[in-house]
């Protein structure tokens, strides 16, 4: 069984993330969306809230599950017999950071291969922080996040 891990902060999950998860689910037997800790980010949603939102958006994807982990990604990959880390690449600006992460993960766990999927063109500019900023100022984020979690995101972020 080929298991892939799709890690991220997902604060909150966007249509861009969902596109990568869907495409990964066609390439691997099983995909675990892993809500992980990025120490350089202050999140607006708790880990549990992010897990619940991802579950709602992926419930129609049979081979996708959601998990949360507060340790090193490379250790999670090893302990869960995953063969790949799947990341989306939007632009050249993502590359340097992702390249560094991928080499560090491989250094910690030599079996942790990172597979990059290029973003679909329509999501090239999209990020969770952009969504949060638009929502904060009352803008329309309905094109950017899955419909099922739109209300929840708007309610939370407008209060900030
Ligand atoms: O969506 P993000 O914030 O860009 O995702 C980054 C994330 C959470 C995947 C990354 O910070 C991560 O892997 N965190 C877990 C801790 C870890 O293994 N860090 C990398 C060591 S090189």
Coordinates of C-alpha atoms and ligand atoms in Angstrom, one line a residue:
X1 CA 0.0 0.0 0.0
X2 CA 1.5 3.4 -1.1
X3 CA 0.7 6.0 1.6
X4 CA 1.3 9.7 1.1
X5 CA 1.3 12.4 3.7
X6 CA 0.0 15.9 2.7
X7 CA 1.3 18.1 5.6
X8 CA 0.5 21.7 6.2
X9 CA -0.9 24.3 8.6
X10 CA -4.2 24.4 6.8
X11 CA -5.2 27.6 8.7
X12 CA -7.7 27.3 7.0
X13 CA -7.8 24.7 4.2
X14 CA -8.3 26.5 0.8
X15 CA -9.5 25.3 -2.6
X16 CA -5.8 25.2 -3.6
X17 CA -5.0 22.7 -0.8
X18 CA -8.1 20.6 -1.8
X19 CA -7.0 20.5 -5.4
X20 CA -3.6 19.1 -4.3
X21 CA -5.2 16.6 -1.9
X22 CA -7.6 15.4 -4.6
X23 CA -4.9 14.9 -7.2
X24 CA -2.6 13.1 -4.7
X25 CA -5.5 10.7 -3.9
X26 CA -5.5 9.6 -7.5
X27 CA -1.7 8.9 -7.4
X28 CA -1.5 7.0 -4.1
X29 CA -3.5 4.2 -2.4
X30 CA -4.0 6.3 0.7
X31 CA -3.5 10.0 1.5
X32 CA -3.2 11.3 5.1
X33 CA -3.8 15.0 5.3
X34 CA -1.6 16.0 8.3
X35 CA -2.3 19.1 10.3
X36 CA 1.2 19.8 11.5
X37 CA 2.8 22.6 13.6
X38 CA 4.7 25.3 11.8
X39 CA 6.4 27.2 14.6
X40 CA 6.7 30.4 12.6
X41 CA 2.9 30.7 12.2
X42 CA 0.3 32.0 14.6
X43 CA -2.9 30.1 13.7
X44 CA -6.4 31.5 13.8
X45 CA -8.0 28.1 14.1
X46 CA -7.2 25.3 16.7
X47 CA -5.7 22.1 15.5
X48 CA -9.0 20.4 16.2
X49 CA -11.0 23.0 14.2
X50 CA -8.6 22.6 11.3
X51 CA -9.0 18.8 11.4
X52 CA -12.8 19.0 11.5
X53 CA -12.9 21.5 8.5
X54 CA -10.6 19.2 6.4
X55 CA -12.8 16.2 7.3
X56 CA -15.9 18.0 6.1
X57 CA -14.2 18.9 2.8
X58 CA -12.7 15.5 2.1
X59 CA -15.6 13.2 3.2
X60 CA -16.3 12.2 -0.4
X61 CA -12.7 11.1 -1.0
X62 CA -12.6 7.5 0.0
X63 CA -8.8 7.1 0.4
X64 CA -8.2 10.3 2.2
X65 CA -8.0 10.6 6.0
X66 CA -7.0 13.4 8.4
X67 CA -4.6 13.3 11.3
X68 CA -2.8 15.8 13.5
X69 CA 0.8 15.6 14.7
X70 CA 2.9 17.9 16.8
X71 CA 6.3 16.4 16.1
X72 CA 8.7 16.2 13.2
X73 CA 7.1 15.4 9.9
X74 CA 9.9 13.0 8.9
X75 CA 9.2 10.9 12.1
X76 CA 5.5 10.8 11.3
X77 CA 6.3 9.5 7.8
X78 CA 8.5 6.8 9.2
X79 CA 6.1 5.7 12.0
X80 CA 3.2 5.5 9.6
X81 CA 4.9 3.7 6.7
X82 CA 4.3 6.5 4.3
X83 CA 6.4 6.5 1.1
X84 CA 6.0 10.2 0.2
X85 CA 5.3 13.7 1.4
X86 CA 3.2 15.6 -1.1
X87 CA 3.4 19.3 -1.4
X88 CA 1.9 21.8 -3.8
X89 CA 4.2 24.3 -5.5
X90 CA 2.6 27.6 -6.6
X91 CA 5.5 29.7 -7.9
X92 CA 9.3 29.9 -7.9
X93 CA 8.9 31.8 -4.6
X94 CA 7.7 28.6 -2.9
X95 CA 10.6 26.6 -4.2
X96 CA 13.4 27.6 -2.0
X97 CA 11.5 27.0 1.2
X98 CA 10.1 23.7 0.0
X99 CA 13.4 22.6 -1.3
X100 CA 15.0 23.3 2.1
X101 CA 12.2 21.5 4.0
X102 CA 12.5 18.5 1.7
X103 CA 16.2 18.1 2.1
X104 CA 15.9 18.5 5.9
X105 CA 13.2 15.9 6.0
X106 CA 15.3 13.5 3.9
X107 CA 18.2 14.1 6.2
X108 CA 16.1 13.1 9.3
X109 CA 14.5 10.2 7.5
X110 CA 16.3 9.1 4.3
X111 CA 13.1 7.3 3.2
X112 CA 11.1 10.5 3.3
X113 CA 10.7 11.4 -0.4
X114 CA 9.0 14.6 -1.2
X115 CA 6.8 14.8 -4.3
X116 CA 5.8 18.2 -5.6
X117 CA 2.6 18.8 -7.5
X118 CA 2.4 22.0 -9.5
X119 CA -0.6 24.0 -8.5
X120 CA -3.5 24.3 -10.9
X121 CA -3.2 27.7 -12.6
X122 CA -6.4 29.1 -11.1
X123 CA -5.0 28.7 -7.6
X124 CA -1.6 30.1 -8.3
X125 CA -2.1 33.2 -6.1
X126 CA -4.1 31.5 -3.4
X127 CA -2.9 31.1 0.2
X128 CA -4.5 30.8 3.7
X129 CA -3.0 34.1 4.8
X130 CA -4.5 35.8 1.7
X131 CA -7.9 34.3 2.5
X132 CA -7.7 35.4 6.1
X133 CA -6.8 38.9 5.2
X134 CA -9.7 39.2 2.7
X135 CA -12.1 37.8 5.2
X136 CA -10.9 40.0 8.0
X137 CA -11.8 43.1 6.0
X138 CA -15.2 41.7 5.0
X139 CA -14.3 40.6 1.5
X140 CA -15.8 37.7 -0.5
X141 CA -13.8 34.5 -0.1
X142 CA -16.4 32.2 -1.6
X143 CA -14.2 31.4 -4.6
X144 CA -11.2 30.5 -2.4
X145 CA -12.5 28.1 0.2
X146 CA -14.7 25.0 0.1
X147 CA -18.4 26.0 0.3
X148 CA -19.1 23.7 3.3
X149 CA -16.7 25.6 5.6
X150 CA -17.3 29.1 4.1
X151 CA -19.6 30.3 6.9
X152 CA -17.5 29.0 9.7
X153 CA -14.4 30.7 8.3
X154 CA -16.2 34.0 7.7
X155 CA -17.7 34.1 11.2
X156 CA -14.4 33.4 12.9
X157 CA -12.2 35.7 10.9
X158 CA -14.6 38.7 11.0
X159 CA -14.4 38.7 14.7
X160 CA -10.6 39.1 14.8
Ligands
LIG1 O1 1.3 25.0 5.4 P1 2.7 25.3 6.0 O2 2.7 26.1 7.2 O3 3.6 25.8 4.9 O4 3.3 23.8 6.4 C1 4.6 23.7 6.9 C2 4.6 22.4 7.7 C3 3.6 22.4 8.8 C4 4.4 21.2 6.8 C5 6.1 22.4 8.4 O5 6.3 23.4 9.2 C6 6.3 21.0 9.1 O6 6.6 20.0 8.5 N1 6.1 21.1 10.5 C7 6.4 19.9 11.3 C8 7.7 20.0 12.0 C9 8.8 19.7 11.0 O7 9.0 18.5 10.7 N2 9.4 20.7 10.5 C10 10.4 20.6 9.4 C11 11.7 20.2 9.9 S1 12.8 20.5 8.7

